[in-house]
mmCIF file of C-alpha atoms and ligand atoms in Angstrom:
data_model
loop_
_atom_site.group_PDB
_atom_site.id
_atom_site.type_symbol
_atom_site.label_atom_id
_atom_site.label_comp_id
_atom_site.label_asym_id
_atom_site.label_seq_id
_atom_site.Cartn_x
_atom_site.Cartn_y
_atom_site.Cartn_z
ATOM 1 C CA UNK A 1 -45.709 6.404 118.320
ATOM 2 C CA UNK A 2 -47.001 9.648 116.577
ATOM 3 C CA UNK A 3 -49.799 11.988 117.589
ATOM 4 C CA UNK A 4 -51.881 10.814 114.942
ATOM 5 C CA UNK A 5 -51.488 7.096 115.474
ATOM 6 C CA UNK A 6 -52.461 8.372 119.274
ATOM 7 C CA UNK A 7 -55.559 9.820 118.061
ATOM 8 C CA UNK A 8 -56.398 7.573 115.366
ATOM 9 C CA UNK A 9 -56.713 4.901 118.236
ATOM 10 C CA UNK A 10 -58.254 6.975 120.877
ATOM 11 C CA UNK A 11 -61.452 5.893 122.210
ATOM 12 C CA UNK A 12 -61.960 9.042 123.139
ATOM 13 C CA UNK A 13 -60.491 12.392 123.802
ATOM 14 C CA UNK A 14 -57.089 11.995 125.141
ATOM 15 C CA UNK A 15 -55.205 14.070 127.694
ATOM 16 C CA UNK A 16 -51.552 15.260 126.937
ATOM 17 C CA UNK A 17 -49.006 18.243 128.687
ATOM 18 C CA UNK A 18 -46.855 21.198 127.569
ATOM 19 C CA UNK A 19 -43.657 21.636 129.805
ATOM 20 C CA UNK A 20 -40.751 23.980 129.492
ATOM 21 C CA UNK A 21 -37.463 22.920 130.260
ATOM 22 C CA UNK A 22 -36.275 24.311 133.489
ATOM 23 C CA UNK A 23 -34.227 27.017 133.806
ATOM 24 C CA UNK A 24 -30.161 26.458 133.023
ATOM 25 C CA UNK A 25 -28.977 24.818 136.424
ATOM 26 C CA UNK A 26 -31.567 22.713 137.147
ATOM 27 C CA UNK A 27 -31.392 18.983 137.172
ATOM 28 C CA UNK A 28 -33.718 16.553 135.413
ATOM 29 C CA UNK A 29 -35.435 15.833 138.700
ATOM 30 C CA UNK A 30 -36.856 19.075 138.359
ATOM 31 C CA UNK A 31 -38.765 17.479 135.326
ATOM 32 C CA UNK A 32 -39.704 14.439 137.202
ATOM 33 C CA UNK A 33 -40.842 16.589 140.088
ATOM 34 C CA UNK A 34 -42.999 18.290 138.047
ATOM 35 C CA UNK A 35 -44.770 15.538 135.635
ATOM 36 C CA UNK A 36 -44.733 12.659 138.086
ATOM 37 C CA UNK A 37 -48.446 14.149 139.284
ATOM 38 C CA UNK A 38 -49.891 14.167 136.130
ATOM 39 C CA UNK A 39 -48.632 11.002 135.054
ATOM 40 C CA UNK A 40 -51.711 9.056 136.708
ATOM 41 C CA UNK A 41 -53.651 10.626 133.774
ATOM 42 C CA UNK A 42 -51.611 8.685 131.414
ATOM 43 C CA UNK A 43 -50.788 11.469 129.055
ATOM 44 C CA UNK A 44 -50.825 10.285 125.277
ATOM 45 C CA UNK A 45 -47.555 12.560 124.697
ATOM 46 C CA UNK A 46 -45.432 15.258 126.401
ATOM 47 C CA UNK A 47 -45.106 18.092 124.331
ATOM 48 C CA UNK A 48 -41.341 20.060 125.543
ATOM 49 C CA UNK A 49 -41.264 23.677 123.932
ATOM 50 C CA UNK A 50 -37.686 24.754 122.544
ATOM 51 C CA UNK A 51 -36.466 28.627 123.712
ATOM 52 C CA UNK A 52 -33.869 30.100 121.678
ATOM 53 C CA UNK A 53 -30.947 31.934 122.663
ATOM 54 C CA UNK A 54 -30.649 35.357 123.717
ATOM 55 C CA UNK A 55 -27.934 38.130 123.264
ATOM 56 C CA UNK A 56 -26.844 39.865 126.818
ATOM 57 C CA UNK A 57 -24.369 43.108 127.781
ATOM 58 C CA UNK A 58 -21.920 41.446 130.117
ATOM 59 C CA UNK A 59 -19.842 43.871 132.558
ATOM 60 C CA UNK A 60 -15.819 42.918 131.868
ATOM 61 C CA UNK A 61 -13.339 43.724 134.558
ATOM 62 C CA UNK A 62 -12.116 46.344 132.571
ATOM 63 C CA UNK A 63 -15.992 48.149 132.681
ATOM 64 C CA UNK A 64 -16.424 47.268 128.893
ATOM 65 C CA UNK A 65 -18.867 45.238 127.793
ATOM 66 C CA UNK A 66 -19.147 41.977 125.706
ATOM 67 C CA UNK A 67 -21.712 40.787 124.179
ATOM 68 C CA UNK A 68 -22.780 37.312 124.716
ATOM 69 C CA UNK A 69 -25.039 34.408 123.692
ATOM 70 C CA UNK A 70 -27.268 32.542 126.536
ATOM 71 C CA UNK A 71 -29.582 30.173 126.068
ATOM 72 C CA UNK A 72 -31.896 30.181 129.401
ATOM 73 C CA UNK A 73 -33.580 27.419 128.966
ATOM 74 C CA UNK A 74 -31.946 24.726 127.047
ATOM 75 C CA UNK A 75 -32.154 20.686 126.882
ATOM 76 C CA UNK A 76 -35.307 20.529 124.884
ATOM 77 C CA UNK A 77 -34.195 17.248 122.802
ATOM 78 C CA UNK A 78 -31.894 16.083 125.914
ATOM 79 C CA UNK A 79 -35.630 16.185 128.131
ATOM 80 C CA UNK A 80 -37.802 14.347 125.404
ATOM 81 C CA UNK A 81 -35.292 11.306 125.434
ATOM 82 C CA UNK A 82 -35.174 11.227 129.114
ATOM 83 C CA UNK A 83 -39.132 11.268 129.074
ATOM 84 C CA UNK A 84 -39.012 9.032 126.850
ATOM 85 C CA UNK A 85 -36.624 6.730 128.721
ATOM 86 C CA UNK A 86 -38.042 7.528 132.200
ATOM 87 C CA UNK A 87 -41.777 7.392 131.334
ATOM 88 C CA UNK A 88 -41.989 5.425 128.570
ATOM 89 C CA UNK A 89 -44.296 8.306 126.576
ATOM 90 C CA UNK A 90 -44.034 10.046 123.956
ATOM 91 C CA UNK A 91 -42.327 13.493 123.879
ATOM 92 C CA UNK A 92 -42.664 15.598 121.071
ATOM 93 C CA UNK A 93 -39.974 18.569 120.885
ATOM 94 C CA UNK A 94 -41.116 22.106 119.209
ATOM 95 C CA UNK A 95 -38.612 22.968 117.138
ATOM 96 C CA UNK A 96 -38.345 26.403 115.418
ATOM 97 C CA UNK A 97 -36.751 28.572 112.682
ATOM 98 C CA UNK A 98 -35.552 31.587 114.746
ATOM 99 C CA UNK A 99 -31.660 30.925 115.856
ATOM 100 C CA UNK A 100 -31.193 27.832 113.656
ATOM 101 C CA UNK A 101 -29.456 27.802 109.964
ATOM 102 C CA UNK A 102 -30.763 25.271 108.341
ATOM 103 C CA UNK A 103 -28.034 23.205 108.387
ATOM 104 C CA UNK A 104 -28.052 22.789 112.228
ATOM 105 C CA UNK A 105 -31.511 22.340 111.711
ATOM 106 C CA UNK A 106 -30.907 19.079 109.493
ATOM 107 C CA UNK A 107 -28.874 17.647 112.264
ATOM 108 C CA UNK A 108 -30.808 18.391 114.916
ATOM 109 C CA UNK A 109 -33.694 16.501 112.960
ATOM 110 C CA UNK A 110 -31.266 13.794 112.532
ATOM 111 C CA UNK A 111 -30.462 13.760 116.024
ATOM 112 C CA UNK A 112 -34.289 13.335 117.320
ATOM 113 C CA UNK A 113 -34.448 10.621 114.328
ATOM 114 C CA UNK A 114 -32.030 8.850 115.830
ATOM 115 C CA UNK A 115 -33.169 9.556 119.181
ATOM 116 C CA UNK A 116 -36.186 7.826 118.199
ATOM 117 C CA UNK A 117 -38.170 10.600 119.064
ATOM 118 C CA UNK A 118 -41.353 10.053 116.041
ATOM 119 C CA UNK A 119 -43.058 13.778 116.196
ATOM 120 C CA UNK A 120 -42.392 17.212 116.134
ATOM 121 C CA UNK A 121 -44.469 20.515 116.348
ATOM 122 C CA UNK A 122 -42.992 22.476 113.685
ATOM 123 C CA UNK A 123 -42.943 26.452 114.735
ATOM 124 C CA UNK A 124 -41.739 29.754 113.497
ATOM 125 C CA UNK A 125 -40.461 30.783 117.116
ATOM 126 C CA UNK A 126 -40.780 34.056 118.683
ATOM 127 C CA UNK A 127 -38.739 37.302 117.556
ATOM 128 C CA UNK A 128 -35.694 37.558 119.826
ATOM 129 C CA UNK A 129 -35.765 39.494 123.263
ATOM 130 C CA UNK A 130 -33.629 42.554 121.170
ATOM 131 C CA UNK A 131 -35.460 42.433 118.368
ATOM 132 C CA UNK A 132 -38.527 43.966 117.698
ATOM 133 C CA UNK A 133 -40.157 42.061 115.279
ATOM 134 C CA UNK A 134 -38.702 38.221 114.125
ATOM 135 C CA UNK A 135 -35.596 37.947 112.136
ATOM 136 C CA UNK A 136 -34.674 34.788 110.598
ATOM 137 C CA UNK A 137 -30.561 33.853 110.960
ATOM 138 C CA UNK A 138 -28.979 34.554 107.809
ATOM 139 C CA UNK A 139 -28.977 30.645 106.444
ATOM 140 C CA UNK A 140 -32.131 30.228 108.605
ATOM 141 C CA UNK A 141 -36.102 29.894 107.932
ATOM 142 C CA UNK A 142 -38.001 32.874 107.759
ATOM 143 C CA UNK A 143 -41.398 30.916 108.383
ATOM 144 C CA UNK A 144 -42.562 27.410 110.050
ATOM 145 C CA UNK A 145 -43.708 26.091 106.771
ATOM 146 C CA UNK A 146 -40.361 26.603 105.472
ATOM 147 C CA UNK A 147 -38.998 24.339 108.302
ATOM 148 C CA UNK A 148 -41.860 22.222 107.531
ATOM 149 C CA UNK A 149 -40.960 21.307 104.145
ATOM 150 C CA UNK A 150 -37.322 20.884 105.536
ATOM 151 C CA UNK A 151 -39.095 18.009 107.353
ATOM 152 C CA UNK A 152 -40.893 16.968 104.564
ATOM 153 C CA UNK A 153 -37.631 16.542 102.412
ATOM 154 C CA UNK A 154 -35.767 14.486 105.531
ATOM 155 C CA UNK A 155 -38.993 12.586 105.504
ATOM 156 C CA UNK A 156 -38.202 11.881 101.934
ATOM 157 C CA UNK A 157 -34.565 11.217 102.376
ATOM 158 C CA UNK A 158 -33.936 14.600 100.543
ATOM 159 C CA UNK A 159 -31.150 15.966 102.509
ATOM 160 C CA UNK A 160 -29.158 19.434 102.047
ATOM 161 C CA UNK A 161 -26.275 17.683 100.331
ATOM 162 C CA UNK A 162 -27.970 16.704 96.875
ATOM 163 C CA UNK A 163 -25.021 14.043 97.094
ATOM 164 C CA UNK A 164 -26.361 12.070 99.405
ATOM 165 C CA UNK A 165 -28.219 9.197 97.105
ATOM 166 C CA UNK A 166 -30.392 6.968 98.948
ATOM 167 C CA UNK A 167 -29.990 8.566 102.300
ATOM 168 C CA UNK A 168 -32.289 7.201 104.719
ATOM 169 C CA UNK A 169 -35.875 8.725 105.464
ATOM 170 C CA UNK A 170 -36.898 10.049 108.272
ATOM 171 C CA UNK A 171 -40.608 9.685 109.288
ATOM 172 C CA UNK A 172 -41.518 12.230 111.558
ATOM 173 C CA UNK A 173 -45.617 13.333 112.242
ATOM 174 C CA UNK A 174 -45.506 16.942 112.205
ATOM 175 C CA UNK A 175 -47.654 19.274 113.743
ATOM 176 C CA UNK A 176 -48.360 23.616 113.445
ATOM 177 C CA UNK A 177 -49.237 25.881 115.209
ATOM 178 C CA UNK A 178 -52.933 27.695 115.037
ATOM 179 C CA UNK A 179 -54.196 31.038 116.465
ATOM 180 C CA UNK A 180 -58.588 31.256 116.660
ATOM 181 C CA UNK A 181 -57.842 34.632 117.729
ATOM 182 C CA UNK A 182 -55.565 35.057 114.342
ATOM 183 C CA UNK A 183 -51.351 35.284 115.058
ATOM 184 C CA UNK A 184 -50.759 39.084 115.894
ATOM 185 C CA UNK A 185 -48.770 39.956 113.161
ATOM 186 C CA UNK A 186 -51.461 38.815 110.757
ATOM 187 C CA UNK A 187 -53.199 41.625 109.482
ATOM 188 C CA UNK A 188 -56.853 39.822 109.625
ATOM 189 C CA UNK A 189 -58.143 36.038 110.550
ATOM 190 C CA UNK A 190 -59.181 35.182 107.007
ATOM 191 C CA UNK A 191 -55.094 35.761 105.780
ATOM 192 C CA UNK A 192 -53.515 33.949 109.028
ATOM 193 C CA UNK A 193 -55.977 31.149 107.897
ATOM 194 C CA UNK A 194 -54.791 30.643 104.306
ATOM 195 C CA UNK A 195 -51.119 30.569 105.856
ATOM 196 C CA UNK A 196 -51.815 27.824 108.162
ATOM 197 C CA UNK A 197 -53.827 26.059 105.203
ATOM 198 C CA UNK A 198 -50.479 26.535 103.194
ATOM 199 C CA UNK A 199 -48.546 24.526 106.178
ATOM 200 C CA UNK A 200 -51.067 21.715 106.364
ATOM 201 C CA UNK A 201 -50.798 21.287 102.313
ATOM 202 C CA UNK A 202 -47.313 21.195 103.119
ATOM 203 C CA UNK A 203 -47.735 18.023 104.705
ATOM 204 C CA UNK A 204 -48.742 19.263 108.146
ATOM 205 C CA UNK A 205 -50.942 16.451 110.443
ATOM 206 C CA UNK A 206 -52.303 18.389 112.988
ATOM 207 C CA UNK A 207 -53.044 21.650 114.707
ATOM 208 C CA UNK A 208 -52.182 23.020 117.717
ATOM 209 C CA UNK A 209 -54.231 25.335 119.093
ATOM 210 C CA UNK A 210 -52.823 28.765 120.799
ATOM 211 C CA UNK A 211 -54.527 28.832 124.812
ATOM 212 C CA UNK A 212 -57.910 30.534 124.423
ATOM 213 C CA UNK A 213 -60.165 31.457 127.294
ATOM 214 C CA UNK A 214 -63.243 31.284 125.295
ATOM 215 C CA UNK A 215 -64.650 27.909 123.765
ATOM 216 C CA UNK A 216 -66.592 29.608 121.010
ATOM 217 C CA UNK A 217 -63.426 31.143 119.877
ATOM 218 C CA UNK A 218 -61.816 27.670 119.568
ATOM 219 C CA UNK A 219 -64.971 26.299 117.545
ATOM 220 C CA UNK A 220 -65.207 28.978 115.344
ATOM 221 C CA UNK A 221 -61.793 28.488 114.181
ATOM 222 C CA UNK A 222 -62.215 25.231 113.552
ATOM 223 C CA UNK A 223 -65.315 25.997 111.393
ATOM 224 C CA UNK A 224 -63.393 27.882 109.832
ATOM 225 C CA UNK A 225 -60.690 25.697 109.205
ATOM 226 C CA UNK A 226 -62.787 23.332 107.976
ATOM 227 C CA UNK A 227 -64.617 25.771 105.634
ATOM 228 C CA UNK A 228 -61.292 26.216 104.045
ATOM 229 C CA UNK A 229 -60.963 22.502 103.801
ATOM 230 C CA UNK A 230 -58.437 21.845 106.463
ATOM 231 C CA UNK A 231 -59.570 18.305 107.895
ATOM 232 C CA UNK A 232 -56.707 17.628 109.956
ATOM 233 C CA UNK A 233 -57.047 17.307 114.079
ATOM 234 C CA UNK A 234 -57.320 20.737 115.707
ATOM 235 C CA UNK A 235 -56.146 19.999 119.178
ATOM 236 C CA UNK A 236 -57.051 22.550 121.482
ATOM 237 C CA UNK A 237 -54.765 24.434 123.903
ATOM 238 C CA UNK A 238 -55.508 24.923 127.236
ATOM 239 C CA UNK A 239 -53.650 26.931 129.980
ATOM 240 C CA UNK A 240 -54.998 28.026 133.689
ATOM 241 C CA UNK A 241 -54.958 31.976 135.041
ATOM 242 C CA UNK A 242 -53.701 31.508 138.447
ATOM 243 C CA UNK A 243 -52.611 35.397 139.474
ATOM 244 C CA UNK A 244 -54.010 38.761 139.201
ATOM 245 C CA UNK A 245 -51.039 39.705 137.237
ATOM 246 C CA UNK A 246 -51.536 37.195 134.568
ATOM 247 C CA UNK A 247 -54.664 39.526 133.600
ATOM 248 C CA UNK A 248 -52.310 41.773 131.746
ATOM 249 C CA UNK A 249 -49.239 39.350 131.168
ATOM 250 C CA UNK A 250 -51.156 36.684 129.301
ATOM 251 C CA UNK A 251 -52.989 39.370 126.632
ATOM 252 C CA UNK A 252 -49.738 41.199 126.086
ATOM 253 C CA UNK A 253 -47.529 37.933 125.792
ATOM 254 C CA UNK A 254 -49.650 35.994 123.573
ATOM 255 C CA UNK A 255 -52.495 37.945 121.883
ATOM 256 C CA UNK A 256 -55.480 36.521 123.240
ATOM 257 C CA UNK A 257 -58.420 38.077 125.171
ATOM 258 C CA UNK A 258 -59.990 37.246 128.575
ATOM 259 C CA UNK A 259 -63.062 37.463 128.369
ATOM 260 C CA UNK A 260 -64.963 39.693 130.789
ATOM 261 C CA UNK A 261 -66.813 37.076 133.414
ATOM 262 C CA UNK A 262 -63.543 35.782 134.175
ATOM 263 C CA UNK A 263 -61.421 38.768 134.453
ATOM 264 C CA UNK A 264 -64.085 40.138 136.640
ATOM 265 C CA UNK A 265 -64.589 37.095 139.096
ATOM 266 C CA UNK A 266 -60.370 37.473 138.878
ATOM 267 C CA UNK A 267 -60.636 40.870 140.019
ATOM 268 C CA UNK A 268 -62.795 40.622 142.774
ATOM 269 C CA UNK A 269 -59.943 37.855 144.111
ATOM 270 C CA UNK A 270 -58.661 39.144 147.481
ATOM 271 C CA UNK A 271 -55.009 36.714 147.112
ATOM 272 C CA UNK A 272 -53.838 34.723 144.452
ATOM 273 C CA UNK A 273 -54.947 31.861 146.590
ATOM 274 C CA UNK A 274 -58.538 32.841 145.604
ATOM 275 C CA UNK A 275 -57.612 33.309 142.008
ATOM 276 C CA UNK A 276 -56.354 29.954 141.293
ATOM 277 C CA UNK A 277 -60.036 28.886 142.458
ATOM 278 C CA UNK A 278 -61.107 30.890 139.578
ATOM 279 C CA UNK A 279 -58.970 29.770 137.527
ATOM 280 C CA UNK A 280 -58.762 26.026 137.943
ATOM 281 C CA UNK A 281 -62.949 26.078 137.531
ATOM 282 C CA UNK A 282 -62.762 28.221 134.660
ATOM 283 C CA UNK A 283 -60.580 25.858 133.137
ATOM 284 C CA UNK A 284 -62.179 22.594 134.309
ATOM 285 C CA UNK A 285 -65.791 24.612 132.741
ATOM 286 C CA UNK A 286 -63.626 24.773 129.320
ATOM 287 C CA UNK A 287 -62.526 21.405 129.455
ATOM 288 C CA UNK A 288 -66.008 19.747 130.302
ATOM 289 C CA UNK A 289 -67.329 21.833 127.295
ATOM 290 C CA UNK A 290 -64.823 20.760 124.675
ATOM 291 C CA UNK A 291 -64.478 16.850 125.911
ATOM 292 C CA UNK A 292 -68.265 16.997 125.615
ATOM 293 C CA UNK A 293 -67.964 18.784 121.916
ATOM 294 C CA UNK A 294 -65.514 15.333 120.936
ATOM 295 C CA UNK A 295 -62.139 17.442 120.709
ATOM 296 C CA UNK A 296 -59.178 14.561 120.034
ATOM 297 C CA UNK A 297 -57.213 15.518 122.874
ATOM 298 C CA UNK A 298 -57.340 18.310 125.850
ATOM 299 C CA UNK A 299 -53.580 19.672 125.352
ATOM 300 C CA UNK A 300 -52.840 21.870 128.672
ATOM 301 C CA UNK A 301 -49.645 24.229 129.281
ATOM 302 C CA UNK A 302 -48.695 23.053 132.465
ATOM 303 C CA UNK A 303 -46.171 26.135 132.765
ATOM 304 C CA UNK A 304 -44.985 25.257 136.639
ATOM 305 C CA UNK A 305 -48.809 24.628 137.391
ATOM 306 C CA UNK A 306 -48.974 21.011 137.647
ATOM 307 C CA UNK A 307 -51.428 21.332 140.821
ATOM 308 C CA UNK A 308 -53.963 23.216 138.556
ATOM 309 C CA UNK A 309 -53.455 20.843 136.042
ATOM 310 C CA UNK A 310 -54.271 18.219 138.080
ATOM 311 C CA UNK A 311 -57.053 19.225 140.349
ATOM 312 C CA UNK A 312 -58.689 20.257 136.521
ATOM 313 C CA UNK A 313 -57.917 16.666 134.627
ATOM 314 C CA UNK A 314 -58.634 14.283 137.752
ATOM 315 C CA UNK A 315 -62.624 16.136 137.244
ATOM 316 C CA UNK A 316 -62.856 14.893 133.841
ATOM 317 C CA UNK A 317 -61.063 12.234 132.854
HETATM 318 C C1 FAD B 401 -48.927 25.437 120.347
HETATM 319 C C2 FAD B 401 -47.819 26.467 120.301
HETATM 320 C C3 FAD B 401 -46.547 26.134 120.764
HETATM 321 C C4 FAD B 401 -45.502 27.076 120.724
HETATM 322 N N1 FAD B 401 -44.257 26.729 121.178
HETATM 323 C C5 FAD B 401 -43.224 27.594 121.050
HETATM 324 C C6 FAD B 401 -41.904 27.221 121.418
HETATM 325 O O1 FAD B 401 -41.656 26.121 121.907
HETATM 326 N N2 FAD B 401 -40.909 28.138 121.256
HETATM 327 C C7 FAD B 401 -41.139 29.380 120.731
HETATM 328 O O2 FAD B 401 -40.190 30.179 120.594
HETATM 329 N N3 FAD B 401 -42.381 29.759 120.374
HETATM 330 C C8 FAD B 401 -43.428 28.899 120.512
HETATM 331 N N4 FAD B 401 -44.681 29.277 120.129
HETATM 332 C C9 FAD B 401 -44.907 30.642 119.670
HETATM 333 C C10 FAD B 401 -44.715 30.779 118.147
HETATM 334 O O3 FAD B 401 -43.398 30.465 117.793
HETATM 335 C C11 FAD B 401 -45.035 32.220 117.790
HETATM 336 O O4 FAD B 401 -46.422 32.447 117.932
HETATM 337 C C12 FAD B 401 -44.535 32.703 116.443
HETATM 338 O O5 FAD B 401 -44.685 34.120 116.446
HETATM 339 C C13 FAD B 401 -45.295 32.153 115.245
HETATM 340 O O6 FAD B 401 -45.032 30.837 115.040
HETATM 341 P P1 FAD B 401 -45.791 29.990 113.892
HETATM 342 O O7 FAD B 401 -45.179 28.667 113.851
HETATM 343 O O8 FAD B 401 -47.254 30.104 114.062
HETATM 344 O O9 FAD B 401 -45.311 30.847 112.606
HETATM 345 P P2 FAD B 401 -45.779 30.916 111.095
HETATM 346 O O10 FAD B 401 -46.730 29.847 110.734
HETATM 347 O O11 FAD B 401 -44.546 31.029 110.290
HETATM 348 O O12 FAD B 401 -46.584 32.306 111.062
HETATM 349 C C14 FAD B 401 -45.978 33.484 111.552
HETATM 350 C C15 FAD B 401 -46.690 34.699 110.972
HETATM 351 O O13 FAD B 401 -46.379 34.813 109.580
HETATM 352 C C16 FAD B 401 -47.542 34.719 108.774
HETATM 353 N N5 FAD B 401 -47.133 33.908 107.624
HETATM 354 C C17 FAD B 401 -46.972 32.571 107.585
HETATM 355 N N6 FAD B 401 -46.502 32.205 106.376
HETATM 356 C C18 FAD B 401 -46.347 33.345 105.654
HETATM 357 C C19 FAD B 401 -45.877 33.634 104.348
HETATM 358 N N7 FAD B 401 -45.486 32.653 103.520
HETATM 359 N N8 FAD B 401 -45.833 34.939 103.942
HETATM 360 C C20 FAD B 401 -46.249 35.939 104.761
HETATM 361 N N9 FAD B 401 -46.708 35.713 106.019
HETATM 362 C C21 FAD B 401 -46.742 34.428 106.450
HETATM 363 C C22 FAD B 401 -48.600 34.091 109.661
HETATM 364 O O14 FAD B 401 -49.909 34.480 109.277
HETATM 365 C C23 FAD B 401 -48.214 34.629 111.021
HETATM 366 O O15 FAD B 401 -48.696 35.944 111.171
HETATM 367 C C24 FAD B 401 -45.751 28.385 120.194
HETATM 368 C C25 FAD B 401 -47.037 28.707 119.738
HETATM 369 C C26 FAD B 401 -48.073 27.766 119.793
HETATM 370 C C27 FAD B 401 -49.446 28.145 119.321
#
């Protein structure tokens, strides 16, 4: 089923989970192990985020070095089948420009189709680990509405191959990605807006929200989403602090601020222990707030924190 016939029949707001695929040598179970808590929440969809690969110096025998390709954390599409197969819920697979020509993009579209996978959240991708800033492959998409309107097309039955005459169509829901405290490399809120207004003319359904720490900042993005006349869902994203360290790692890694009551109830924390207190009632303070404001859905990175997740959930749902 897709998001939006989730939310479209929602009596209220709905609950769903980010996960990462585990780390390359890990089984499935590892999955299992970590969603089977949260499943008594009944999760409306199981969103699996897609890492792409990264170049590595390896020592040779001889002391020279090669370089090689690694891909930490794959089995993105692989993990939303078995989701959907062990679970019976939807999973919805990010899928992103950086790594991918668009050609292997097509099939890999073709390969959730068939899958029967129905959604997929539609993202740019971060700039590789060597890189400094993102570079798209040489055949590849430079920017997620550019893989969006690859969807579109497949949606259409457009495929690469302008000989292919009544291929079939596709009919994925396709979500974006949304920053209230503007993507970094946007030089100001009002410009990051119009882009993400250009993806949902595209043909974009719904928003995902970046984690924030602050409600207001969430609500004032969507006012001023709407202002622009963006009416699709803006579903917001939600993740728990649960070490000291994450003061600095979360700002630096994703380019949103902590605002100072938490931080400074965080820093008074004498173990980590006592942070994930803080943390898990911060959270369940956001989530109160925003089910009581009538978000669709309460969309929480779970990032190897199920027990946060679900000491947070089980106090509102
Ligand atoms: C909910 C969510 C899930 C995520 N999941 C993953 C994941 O699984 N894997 C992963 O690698 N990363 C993931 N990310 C991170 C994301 O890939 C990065 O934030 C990336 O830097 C931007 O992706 P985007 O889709 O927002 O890009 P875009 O929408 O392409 O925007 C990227 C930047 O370019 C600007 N821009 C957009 N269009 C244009 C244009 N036409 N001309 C000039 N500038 C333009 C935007 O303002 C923005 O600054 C996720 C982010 C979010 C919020």
């Amino acid at each position: 089923m897709k998001v939006t016939e989730h939310l479209q029949q929602a009596k209220g707001t709905l609950i769903s989970f980010e996960i990462l695929p585990p780390l390359k040598g890990k089984t499935i179970n590892s999955i299992y192990d970590h969603l089977d808590p949260l499943m008594e929440f009944k999760p409306s969809f199981i969103n699996v985020t897609y890492h792409r690969a990264e170049h590595i110096f390896k020592k040779k025998a001889d002391s020279s070095f090669e370089k090689v390709e690694i891909r930490k954390r794959p089995g993105t599409v692989g993990i939303c089948a078995a989701i959907m197969n062990h679970y019976k819920i939807d999973a919805v697979p990010h899928l992103i420009c950086g790594g991918f020509t668009i050609r292997e993009t097509e099939d890999a579209l073709i390969d959730l189709y068939f899958l029967g996978i129905d959604n997929v959240l539609v993202l740019r991708g971060d700039a590789a680990k060597n890189e400094t800033s993102f570079e798209p492959e040489p055949e590849g998409h430079r920017y997620a509405i550019d893989l969006l309107k690859q969807t579109v097309n497949l949606n259409n039955g457009i495929y690469l191959e302008d000989d292919i005459r009544n291929g079939f169509r596709t009919n994925f829901c396709m979500g974006v990605a949304g920053y209230p405290e503007k993507h970094f490399e946007s030089p100001n809120l009002a410009t990051d807006l119009r882009y993400v207004k250009a993806k949902v003319d595209a043909g974009a359904e719904y928003i995902v929200t970046q984690m924030f720490f602050d409600n207001q900042k969430y609500f004032d993005f969507v006012k001023n989403c709407r202002d622009i006349g963006i009416t699709i869902p803006i579903i917001p994203g939600l993740k728990p602090i649960s070490s000291k360290k994450q003061l600095s790692v979360i700002p630096r890694t994703f380019n949103v601020d902590i605002p100072t009551d938490l931080s400074n109830e965080i820093l008074q924390c004498k173990t980590d222990e006592d942070v994930e207190l803080v943390g898990t009632e911060w959270l369940k303070q956001q989530s109160i707030e925003l089910k009581e404001a009538g978000v669709p859905i309460l969309h929480y990175y779970t990032l190897g924190k199920p027990r946060i997740i679900q000491n947070v959930v089980k106090e509102i749902v």
